[in-house]
Coordinates of C-alpha atoms in Angstrom, one line a residue:
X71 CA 61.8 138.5 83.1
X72 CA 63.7 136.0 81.3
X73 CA 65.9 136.1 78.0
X74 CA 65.4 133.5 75.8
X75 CA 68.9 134.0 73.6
X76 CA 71.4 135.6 76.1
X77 CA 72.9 134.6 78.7
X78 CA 70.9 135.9 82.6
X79 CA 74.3 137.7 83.7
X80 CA 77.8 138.9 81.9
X81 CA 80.1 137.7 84.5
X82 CA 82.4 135.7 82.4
X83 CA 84.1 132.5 83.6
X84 CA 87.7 133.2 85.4
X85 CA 86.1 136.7 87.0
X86 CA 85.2 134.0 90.4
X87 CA 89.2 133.6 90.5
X88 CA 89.5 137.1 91.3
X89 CA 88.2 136.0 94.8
X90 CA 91.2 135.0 96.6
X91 CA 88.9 132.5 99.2
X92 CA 87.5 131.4 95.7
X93 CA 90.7 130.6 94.2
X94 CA 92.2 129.0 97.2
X95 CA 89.4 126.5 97.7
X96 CA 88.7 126.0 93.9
X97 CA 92.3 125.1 93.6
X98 CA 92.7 122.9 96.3
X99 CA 89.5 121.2 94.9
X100 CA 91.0 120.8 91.3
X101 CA 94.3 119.0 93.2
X102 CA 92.2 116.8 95.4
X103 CA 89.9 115.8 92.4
X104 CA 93.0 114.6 90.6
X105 CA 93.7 112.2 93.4
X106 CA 90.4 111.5 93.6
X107 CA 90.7 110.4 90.1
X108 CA 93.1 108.2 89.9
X109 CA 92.1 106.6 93.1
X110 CA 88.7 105.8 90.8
X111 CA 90.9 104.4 88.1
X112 CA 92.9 102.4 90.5
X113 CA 89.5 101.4 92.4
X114 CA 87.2 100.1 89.1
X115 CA 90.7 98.2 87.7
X116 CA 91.2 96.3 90.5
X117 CA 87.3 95.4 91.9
X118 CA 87.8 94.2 87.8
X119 CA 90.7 92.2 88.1
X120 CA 89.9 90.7 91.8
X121 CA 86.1 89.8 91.0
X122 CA 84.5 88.0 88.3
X123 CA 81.0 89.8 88.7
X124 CA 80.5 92.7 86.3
X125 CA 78.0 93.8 89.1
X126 CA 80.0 94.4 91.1
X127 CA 82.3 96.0 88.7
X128 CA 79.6 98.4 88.0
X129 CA 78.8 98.5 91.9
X130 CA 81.9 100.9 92.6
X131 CA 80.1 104.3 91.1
X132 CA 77.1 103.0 93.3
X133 CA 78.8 102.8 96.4
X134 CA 80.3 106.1 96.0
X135 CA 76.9 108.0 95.1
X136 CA 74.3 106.2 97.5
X137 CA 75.8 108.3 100.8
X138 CA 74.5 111.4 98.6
X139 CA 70.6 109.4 98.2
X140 CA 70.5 109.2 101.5
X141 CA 72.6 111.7 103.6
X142 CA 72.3 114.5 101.2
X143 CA 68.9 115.7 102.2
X144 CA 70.3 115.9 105.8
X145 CA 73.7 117.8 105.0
X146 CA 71.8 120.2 103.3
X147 CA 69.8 121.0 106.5
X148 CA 72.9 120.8 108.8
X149 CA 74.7 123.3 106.2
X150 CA 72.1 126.1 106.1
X151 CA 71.7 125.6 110.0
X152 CA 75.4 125.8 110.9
X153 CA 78.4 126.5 109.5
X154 CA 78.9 125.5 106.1
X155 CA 83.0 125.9 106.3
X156 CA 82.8 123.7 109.4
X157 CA 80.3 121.0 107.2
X158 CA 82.8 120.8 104.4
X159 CA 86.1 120.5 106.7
X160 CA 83.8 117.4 108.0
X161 CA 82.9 116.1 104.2
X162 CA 86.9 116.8 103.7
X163 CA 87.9 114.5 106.6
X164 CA 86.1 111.4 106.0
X165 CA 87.1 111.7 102.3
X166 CA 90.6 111.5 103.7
X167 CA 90.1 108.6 106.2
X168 CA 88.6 106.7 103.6
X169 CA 91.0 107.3 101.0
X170 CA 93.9 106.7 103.7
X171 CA 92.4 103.4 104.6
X172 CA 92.5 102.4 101.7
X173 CA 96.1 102.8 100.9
X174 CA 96.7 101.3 104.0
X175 CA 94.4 98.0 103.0
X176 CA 96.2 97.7 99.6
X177 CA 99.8 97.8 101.3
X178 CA 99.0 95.2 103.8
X179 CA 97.6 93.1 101.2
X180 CA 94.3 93.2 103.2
X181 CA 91.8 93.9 100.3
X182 CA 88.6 92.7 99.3
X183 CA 85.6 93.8 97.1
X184 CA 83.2 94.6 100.3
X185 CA 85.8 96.5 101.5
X186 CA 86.6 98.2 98.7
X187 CA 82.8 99.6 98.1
X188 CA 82.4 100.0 102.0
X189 CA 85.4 102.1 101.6
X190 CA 84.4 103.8 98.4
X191 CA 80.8 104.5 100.6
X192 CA 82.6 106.1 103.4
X193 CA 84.1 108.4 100.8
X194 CA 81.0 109.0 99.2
X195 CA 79.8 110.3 102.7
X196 CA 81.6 112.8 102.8
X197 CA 81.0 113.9 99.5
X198 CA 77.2 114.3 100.6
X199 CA 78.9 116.3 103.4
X200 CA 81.4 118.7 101.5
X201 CA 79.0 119.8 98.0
X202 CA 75.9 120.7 99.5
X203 CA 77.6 123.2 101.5
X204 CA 81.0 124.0 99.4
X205 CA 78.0 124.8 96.4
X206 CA 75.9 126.9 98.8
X207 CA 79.3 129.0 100.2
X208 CA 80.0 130.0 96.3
X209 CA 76.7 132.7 96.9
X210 CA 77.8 133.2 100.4
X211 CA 81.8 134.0 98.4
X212 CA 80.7 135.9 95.4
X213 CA 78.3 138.2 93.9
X214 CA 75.0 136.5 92.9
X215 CA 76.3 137.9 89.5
X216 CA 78.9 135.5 89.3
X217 CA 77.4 132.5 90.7
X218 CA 77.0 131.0 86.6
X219 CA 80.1 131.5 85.9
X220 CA 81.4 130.0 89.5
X221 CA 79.6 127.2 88.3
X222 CA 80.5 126.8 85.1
X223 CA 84.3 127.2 86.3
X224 CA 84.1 124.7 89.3
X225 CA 82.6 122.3 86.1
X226 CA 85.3 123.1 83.8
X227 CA 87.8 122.7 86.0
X228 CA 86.4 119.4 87.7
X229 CA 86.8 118.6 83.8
X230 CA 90.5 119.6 83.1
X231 CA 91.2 117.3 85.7
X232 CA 89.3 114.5 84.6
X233 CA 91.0 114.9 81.1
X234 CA 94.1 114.3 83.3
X235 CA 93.5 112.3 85.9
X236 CA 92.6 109.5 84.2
X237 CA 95.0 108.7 81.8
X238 CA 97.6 110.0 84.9
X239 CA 95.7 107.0 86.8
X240 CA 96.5 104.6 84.3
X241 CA 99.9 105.3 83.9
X242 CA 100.5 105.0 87.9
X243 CA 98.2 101.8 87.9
X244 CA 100.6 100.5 85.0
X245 CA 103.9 101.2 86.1
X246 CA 103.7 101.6 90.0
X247 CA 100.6 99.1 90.7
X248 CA 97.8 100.2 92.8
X249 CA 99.7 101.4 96.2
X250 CA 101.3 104.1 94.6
X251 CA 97.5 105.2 92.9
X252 CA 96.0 104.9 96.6
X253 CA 99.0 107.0 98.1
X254 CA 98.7 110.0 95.8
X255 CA 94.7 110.3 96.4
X256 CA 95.5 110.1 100.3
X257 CA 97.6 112.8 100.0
X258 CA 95.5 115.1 97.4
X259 CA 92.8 114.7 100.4
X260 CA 94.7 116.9 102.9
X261 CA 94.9 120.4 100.1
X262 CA 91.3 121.0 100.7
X263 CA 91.3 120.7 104.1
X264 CA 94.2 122.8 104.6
X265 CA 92.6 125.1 102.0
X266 CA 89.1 125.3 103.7
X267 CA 90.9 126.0 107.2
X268 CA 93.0 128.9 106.4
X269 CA 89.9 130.6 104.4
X270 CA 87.0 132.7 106.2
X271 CA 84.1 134.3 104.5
X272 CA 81.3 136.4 105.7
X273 CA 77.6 134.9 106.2
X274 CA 74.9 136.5 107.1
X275 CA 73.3 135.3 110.5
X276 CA 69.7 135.2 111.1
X277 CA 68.6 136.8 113.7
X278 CA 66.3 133.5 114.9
X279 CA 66.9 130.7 116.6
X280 CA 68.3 127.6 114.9
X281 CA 65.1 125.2 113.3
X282 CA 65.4 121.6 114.2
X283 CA 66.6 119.1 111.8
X284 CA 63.0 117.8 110.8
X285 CA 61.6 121.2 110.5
X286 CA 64.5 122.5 108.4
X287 CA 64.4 119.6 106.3
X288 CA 60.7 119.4 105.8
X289 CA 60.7 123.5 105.0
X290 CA 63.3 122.4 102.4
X291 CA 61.6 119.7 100.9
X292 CA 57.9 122.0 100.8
X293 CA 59.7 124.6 99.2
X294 CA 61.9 122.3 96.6
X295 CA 57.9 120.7 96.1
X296 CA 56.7 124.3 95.4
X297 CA 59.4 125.1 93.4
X298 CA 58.3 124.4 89.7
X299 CA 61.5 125.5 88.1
X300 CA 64.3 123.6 91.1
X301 CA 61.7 120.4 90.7
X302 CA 61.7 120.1 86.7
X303 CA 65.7 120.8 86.9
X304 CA 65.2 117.9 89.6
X305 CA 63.4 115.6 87.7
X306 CA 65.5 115.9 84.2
X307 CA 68.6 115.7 86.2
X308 CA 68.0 112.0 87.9
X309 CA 66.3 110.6 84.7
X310 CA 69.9 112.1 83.0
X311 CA 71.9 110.7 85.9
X312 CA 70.0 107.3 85.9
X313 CA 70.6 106.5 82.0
X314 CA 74.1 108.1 81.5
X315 CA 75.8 106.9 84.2
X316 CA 75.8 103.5 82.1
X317 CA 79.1 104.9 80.3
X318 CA 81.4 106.0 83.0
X319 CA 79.6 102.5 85.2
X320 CA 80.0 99.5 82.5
X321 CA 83.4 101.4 80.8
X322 CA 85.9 99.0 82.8
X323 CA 83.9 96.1 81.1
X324 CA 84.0 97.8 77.3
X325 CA 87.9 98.1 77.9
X326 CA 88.3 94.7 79.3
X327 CA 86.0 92.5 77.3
X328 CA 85.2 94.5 74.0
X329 CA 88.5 96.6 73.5
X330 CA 90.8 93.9 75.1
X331 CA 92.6 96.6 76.9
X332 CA 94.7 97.5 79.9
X333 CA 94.4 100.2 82.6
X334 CA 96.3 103.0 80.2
X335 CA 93.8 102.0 77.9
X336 CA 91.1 102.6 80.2
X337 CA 92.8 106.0 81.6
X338 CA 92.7 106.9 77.9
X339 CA 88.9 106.3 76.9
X340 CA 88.5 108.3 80.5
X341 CA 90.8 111.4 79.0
X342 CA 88.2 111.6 76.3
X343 CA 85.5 111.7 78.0
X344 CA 87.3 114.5 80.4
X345 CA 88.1 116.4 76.8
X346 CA 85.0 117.0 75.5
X347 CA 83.5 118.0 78.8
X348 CA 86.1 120.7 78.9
X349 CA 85.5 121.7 75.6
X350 CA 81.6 122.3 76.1
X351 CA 82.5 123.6 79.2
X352 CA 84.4 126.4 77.7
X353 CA 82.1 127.2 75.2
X354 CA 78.4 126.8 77.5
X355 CA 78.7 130.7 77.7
X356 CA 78.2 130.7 73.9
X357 CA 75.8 128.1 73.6
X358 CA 73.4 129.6 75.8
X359 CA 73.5 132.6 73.9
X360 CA 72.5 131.3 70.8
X361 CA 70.0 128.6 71.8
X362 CA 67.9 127.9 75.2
X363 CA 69.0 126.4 77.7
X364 CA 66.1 123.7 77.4
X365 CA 67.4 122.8 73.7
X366 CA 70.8 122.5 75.2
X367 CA 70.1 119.7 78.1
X368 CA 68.0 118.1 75.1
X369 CA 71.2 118.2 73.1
X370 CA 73.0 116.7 75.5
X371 CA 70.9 113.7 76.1
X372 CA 70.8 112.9 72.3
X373 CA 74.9 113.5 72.7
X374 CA 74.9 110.7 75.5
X375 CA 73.0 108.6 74.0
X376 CA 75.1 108.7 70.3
X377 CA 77.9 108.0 72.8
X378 CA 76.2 105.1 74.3
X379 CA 75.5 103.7 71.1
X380 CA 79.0 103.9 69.4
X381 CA 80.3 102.4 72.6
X382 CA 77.6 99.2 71.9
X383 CA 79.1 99.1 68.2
X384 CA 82.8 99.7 68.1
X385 CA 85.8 97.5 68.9
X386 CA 88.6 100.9 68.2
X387 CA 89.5 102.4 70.7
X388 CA 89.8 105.9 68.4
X389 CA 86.2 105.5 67.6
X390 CA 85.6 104.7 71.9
X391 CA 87.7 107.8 72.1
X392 CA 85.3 110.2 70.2
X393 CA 82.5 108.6 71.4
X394 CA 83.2 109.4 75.0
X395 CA 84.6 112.8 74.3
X396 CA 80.6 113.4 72.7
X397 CA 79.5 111.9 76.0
X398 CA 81.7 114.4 77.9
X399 CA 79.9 117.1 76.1
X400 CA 76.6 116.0 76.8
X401 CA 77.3 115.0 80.3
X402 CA 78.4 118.8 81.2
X403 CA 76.2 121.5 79.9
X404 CA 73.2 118.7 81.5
X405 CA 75.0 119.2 85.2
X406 CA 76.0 122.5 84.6
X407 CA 72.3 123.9 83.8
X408 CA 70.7 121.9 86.2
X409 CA 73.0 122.7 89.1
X410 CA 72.8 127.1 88.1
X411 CA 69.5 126.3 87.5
X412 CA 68.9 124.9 91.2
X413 CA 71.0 127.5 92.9
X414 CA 69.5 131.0 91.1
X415 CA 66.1 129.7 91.6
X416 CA 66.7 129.2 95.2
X417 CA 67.2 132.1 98.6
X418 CA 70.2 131.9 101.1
X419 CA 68.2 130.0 103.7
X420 CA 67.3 127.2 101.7
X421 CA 69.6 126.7 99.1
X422 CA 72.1 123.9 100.9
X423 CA 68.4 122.2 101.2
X424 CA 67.3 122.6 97.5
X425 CA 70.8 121.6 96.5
X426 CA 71.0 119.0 98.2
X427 CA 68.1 117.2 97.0
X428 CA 69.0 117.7 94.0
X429 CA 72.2 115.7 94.5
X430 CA 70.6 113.2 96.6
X431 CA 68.1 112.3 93.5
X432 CA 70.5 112.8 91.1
X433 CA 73.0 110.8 93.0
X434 CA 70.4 108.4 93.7
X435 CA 69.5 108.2 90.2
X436 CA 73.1 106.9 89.6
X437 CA 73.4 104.6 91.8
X438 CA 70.2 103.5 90.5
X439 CA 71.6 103.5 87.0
X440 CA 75.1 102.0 87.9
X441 CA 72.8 98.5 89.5
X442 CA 70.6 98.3 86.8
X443 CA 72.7 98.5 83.4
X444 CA 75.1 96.5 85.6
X445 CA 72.5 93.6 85.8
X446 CA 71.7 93.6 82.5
X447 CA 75.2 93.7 81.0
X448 CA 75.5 91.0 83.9
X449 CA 72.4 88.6 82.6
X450 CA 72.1 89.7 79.2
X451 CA 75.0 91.7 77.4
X452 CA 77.0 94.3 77.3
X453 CA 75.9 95.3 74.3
X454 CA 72.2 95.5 75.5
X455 CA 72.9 97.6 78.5
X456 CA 74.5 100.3 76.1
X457 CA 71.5 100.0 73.5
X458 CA 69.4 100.1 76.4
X459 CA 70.9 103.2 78.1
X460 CA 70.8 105.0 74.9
X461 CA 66.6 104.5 74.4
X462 CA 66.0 105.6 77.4
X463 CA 68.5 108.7 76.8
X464 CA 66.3 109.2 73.6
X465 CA 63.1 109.2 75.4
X466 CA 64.4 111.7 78.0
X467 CA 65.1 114.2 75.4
X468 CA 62.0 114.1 74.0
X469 CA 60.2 114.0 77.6
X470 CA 62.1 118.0 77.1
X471 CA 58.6 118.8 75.4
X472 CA 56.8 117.5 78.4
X473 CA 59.0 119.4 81.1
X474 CA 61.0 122.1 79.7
X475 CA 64.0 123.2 81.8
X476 CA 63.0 127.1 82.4
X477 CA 65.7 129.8 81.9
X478 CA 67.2 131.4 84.7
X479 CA 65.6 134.4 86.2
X480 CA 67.4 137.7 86.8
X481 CA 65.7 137.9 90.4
X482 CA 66.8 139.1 93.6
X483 CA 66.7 136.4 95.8
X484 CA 68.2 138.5 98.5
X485 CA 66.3 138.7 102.1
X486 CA 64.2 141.4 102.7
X487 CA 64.8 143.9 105.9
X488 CA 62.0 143.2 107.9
X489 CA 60.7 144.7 110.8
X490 CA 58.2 143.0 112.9
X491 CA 54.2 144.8 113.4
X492 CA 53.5 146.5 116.5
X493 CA 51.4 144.8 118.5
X494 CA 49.5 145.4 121.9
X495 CA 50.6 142.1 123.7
X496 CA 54.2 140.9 124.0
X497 CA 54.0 137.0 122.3
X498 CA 56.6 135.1 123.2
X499 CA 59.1 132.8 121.1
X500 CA 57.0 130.2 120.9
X501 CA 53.5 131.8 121.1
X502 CA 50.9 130.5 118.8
X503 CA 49.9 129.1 116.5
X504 CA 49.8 132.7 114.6
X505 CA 46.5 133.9 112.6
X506 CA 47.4 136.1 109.1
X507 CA 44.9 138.1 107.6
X508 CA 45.5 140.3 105.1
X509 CA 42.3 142.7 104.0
X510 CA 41.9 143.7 100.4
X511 CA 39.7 146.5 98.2
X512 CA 40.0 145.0 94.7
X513 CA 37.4 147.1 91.9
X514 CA 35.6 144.5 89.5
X515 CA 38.3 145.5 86.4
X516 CA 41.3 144.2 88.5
X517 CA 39.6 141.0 89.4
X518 CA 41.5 138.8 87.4
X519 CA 44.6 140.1 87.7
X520 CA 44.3 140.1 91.3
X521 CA 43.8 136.1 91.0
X522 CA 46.8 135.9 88.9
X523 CA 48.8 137.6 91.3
X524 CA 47.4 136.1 94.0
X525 CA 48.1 132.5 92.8
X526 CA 52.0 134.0 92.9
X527 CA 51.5 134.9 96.3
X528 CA 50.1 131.5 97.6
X529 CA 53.3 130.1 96.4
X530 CA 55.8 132.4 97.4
X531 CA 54.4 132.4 101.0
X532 CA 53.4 128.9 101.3
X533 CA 57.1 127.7 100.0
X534 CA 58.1 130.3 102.8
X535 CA 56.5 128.7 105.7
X536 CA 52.4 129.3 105.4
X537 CA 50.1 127.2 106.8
X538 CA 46.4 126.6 105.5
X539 CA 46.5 129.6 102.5
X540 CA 43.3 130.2 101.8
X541 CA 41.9 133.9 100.1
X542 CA 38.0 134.4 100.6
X543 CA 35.4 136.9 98.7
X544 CA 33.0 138.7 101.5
X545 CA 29.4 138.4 100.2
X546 CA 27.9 141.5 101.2
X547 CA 31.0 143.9 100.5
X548 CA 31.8 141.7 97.3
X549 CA 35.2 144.3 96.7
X550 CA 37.1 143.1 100.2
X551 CA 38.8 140.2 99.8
X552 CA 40.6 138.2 102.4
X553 CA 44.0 136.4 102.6
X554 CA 44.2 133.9 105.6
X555 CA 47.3 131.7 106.9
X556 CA 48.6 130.2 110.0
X557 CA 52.4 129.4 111.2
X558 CA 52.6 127.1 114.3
X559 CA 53.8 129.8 116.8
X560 CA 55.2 133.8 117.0
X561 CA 59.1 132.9 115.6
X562 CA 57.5 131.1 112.5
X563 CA 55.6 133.9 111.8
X564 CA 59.2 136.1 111.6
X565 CA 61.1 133.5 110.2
X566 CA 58.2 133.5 107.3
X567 CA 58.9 137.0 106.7
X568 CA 62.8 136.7 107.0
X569 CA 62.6 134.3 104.1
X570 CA 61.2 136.4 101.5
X571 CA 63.3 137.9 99.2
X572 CA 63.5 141.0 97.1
X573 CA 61.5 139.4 94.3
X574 CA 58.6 137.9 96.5
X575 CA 58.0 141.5 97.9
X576 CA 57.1 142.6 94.0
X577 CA 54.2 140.3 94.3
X578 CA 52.8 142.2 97.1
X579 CA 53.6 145.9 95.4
X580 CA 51.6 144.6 92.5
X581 CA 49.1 143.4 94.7
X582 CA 49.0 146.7 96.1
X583 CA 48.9 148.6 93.0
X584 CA 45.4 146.5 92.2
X585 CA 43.7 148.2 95.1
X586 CA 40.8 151.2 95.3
X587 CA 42.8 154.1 95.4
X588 CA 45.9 152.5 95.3
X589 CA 45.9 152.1 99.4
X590 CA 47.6 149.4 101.4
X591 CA 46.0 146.6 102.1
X592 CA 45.3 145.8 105.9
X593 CA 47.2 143.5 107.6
X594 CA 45.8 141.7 111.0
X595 CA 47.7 138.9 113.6
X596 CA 45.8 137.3 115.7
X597 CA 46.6 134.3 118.0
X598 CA 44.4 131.5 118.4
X599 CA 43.7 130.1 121.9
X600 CA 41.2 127.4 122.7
X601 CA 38.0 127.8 124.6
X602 CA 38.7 125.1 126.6
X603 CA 41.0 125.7 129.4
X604 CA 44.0 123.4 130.8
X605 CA 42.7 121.7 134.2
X606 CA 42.8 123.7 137.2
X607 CA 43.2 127.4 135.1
X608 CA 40.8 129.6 135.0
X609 CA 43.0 131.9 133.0
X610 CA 40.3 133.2 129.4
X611 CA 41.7 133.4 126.1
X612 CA 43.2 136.5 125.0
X613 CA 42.9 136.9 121.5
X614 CA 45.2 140.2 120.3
X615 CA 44.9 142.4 116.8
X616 CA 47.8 144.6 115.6
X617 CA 47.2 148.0 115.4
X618 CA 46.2 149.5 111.8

């Protein structure tokens, strides 16, 4: 059931520091994202001072957020396959590489613009690395309870910083030149990986073998597909991502051409926007409770786009200032509700998958954003791209009528314990394909419920692995009713029932409830074979039926 004017859980925001593995990595993520920010000041300074194309200005937050378009959908697979501790120490060492050859380009005086956005790409592949799997070990870390407020925290921290870093940036950019910028992000790259090697954490194993990499990533993306409230969080977050990432992509230009500023200035504007995301950060907890969380990510795009706008007007850089710290605002209680959103609406064995499409569009819609306001601040104006950015900001909140961000549920998406059906044969691994019927008495009064529930059930098992759902009505016993599916061999079929959580199984207890009598329905496997035989055998097909 959902609340529409409290918050889904009480956890409140520092009980995830309590968790000392949470504390360490969180911490080391805060000091690496420092360097990481003044490496981005130093970065968009000086692709603006060595290159006369605002496109490629604007080209650095693309380079940095296309690995996560296209490498995202892959790392979530590889993280809910293997290890996610071992994914992010991988994600954590190319950051480092790339962040160290770049301090090493700038001292030898070896720099150019291609190599500063093929460095800034190599970074950004390891991000697609390291958050898929750093934001799918917070539910393997803490209590599903606090997974909110880890969110919220890792957001509000990420923000602190960025109210720092920043202006830090410009002040090492101003005083120390670029080097010293490049040095200090080099070495902020090590804490996380030391961090991330001295902590352990317990996962649960599956008992299965490992999927391949196209099935995993093709149950991921059927189940994202299925998913109505992970693909409307999907959708509003890219069409956020692609229009508001015109104020953090063309703000080097406002400080260089409109405010007639330096890299302090820059670092300033930057603080801002860093402010006001902490500040909405700190209070989401009470904005959820007194409005939905729908209304809030609608808020926030009218907040972005009032930023965007005062950024197209102004010359001051006070007025900038506020304007970006409204921006900030907007810009965190949208990623903060889509990302919970994503993660409470998704089980352990998919969730690096579902969140990492979710960064791959949303990322994608970035980079997106970052080439086209750049183009037309490039061919047209500044000014337009800003005006621009803030319609279509405006015409995303009011698409919040059309697709409504639904409020988190308080559901158990915990596996179930599942013990496989006796059967009369022995099927082996790969055995199959698998034949699913499920029998049921349904009286004429619980007809239409039955449908509703069993439209719930199509989705919860076809999202889990079903093949060819179908559910027919016999017409000479017009009571028995008959669920039919298929998975491609015998560890599908088990892997399918691994997969659904505490919450799917109240689907089949209501299911259950709807029958004559109240009895269980019947469940049958059978295994297809075909009638005609490989060349040579003489072996007949065997079908089998599990006992009642």
């Amino acid at each position: 059931m959902r609340r529409q004017d409290s918050p889904p859980f009480a956890a409140t925001t520092l009980i995830p520091l309590q968790n000392p593995v949470f504390r360490s990595i969180w911490t080391a993520t805060q000091i690496s994202s420092l360097g990481w920010l003044v490496q981005s000041v130093a970065i968009s300074w000086l692709m603006a001072t060595i290159s006369a194309s605002d496109l490629m200005v604007a080209l650095v937050q693309a380079a940095s957020t296309l690995p996560a378009f296209f490498l995202s959908i892959l790392a979530g697979a590889i993280a809910d396959s293997f290890s996610r501790r071992g994914v992010m120490l991988a994600g954590h060492c190319l950051i480092a590489l790339a962040s160290t050859a770049l301090a090493l380009s700038v001292g030898l005086g070896f720099i150019s613009p291609w190599l500063i956005l093929g460095l800034s790409f190599l970074a950004g592949c390891g991000f697609a690395l390291n958050d898929p799997a750093w934001h799918a070990s917070v539910g393997d870390i803490l209590e599903k309870r606090e997974i909110p407020a880890a969110v919220t925290l890792m957001s509000v921290g990420y923000n602190v910083v960025r109210s720092i870093g920043p202006a830090l940036g410009g002040i090492i950019l101003a005083l120390l030149g670029p080097l010293a910028a490049f040095g200090l992000a080099a070495l902020s790259d090590l804490v996380p990986l030391s961090a991330v090697l001295r902590s352990k954490w317990q996962v649960r194993s599956s008992p299965l073998p490992r999927e391949r990499m196209t099935t995993a990533i093709h149950d991921g993306m059927r189940f994202t597909a299925i998913s109505s409230e992970i693909r409307v969080a999907i959708v509003r977050a890219t069409l956020f991502g692609l229009s508001s990432i015109s104020i953090l992509a063309l703000l080097p230009l406002l400080v260089r051409d409109q405010l007639a500023g330096g890299p302090i200035v820059y670092g300033v504007l930057l603080a801002g926007f860093g402010t006001g995301a902490f500040i909405a950060g700190i209070g989401n907890g009470y904005l959820r409770r007194i409005t939905s969380q729908n209304r809030l990510i609608t808020l926030a795009s009218v907040a972005c786009a009032t930023c965007c706008l005062l950024l197209a007007l102004t010359s001051s850089v006070a007025v900038a200032a506020v304007a970006l710290a409204i921006g900030g605002a907007g810009w965190v209680v949208t990623w903060t509700g889509t990302d919970v959103c994503v993660q409470l609406a998704s089980p352990r064995w998919v969730v690096g998958r579902t969140l990492s499409i979710y960064y791959a569009l949303t990322y994608g819609g970035m980079a997106a954003g970052s080439w086209i306001w750049g183009t037309v601040a490039q061919n047209y104006s500044l000014t337009w791209a800003l005006e621009g950015a803030a319609g279509a900001l405006l015409l995303l909140a009011a698409a919040g009528k059309l697709l409504p961000i639904q409020l988190w549920e308080e559901s158990d998406q915990g596996p179930l314990d599942f013990a496989p059906p006796e059967l009369a044969l022995d099927p082996k691994p790969r055995s199959g394909p698998i034949v699913v019927k499920v029998e049921y008495s349904i009286p004429e009064e619980n007809i239409e419920e039955f449908l509703r529930c069993m439209r719930e059930r199509r989705r919860v098992q076809s999202r889990a692995g079903a093949r060819d759902w179908t559910l027919q009505r016999d017409l000479q016993k017009p009571t028995l009713w008959t669920e039919t599916f298929r998975t491609p061999t015998w560890t599908d079929y088990l892997r399918l029932n691994h997969r659904l959580t505490v919450t799917d199984r109240q689907v089949g207890e209501r299911l259950a409830a709807l029958q004559v009598d109240g009895s269980p329905p019947h469940l049958a496997l059978s295994i297809e074979r075909s009638t005609n035989p490989a060349p040579g055998s003489q072996v007949q097909p065997v079908p089998f039926v599990s006992r009642p």
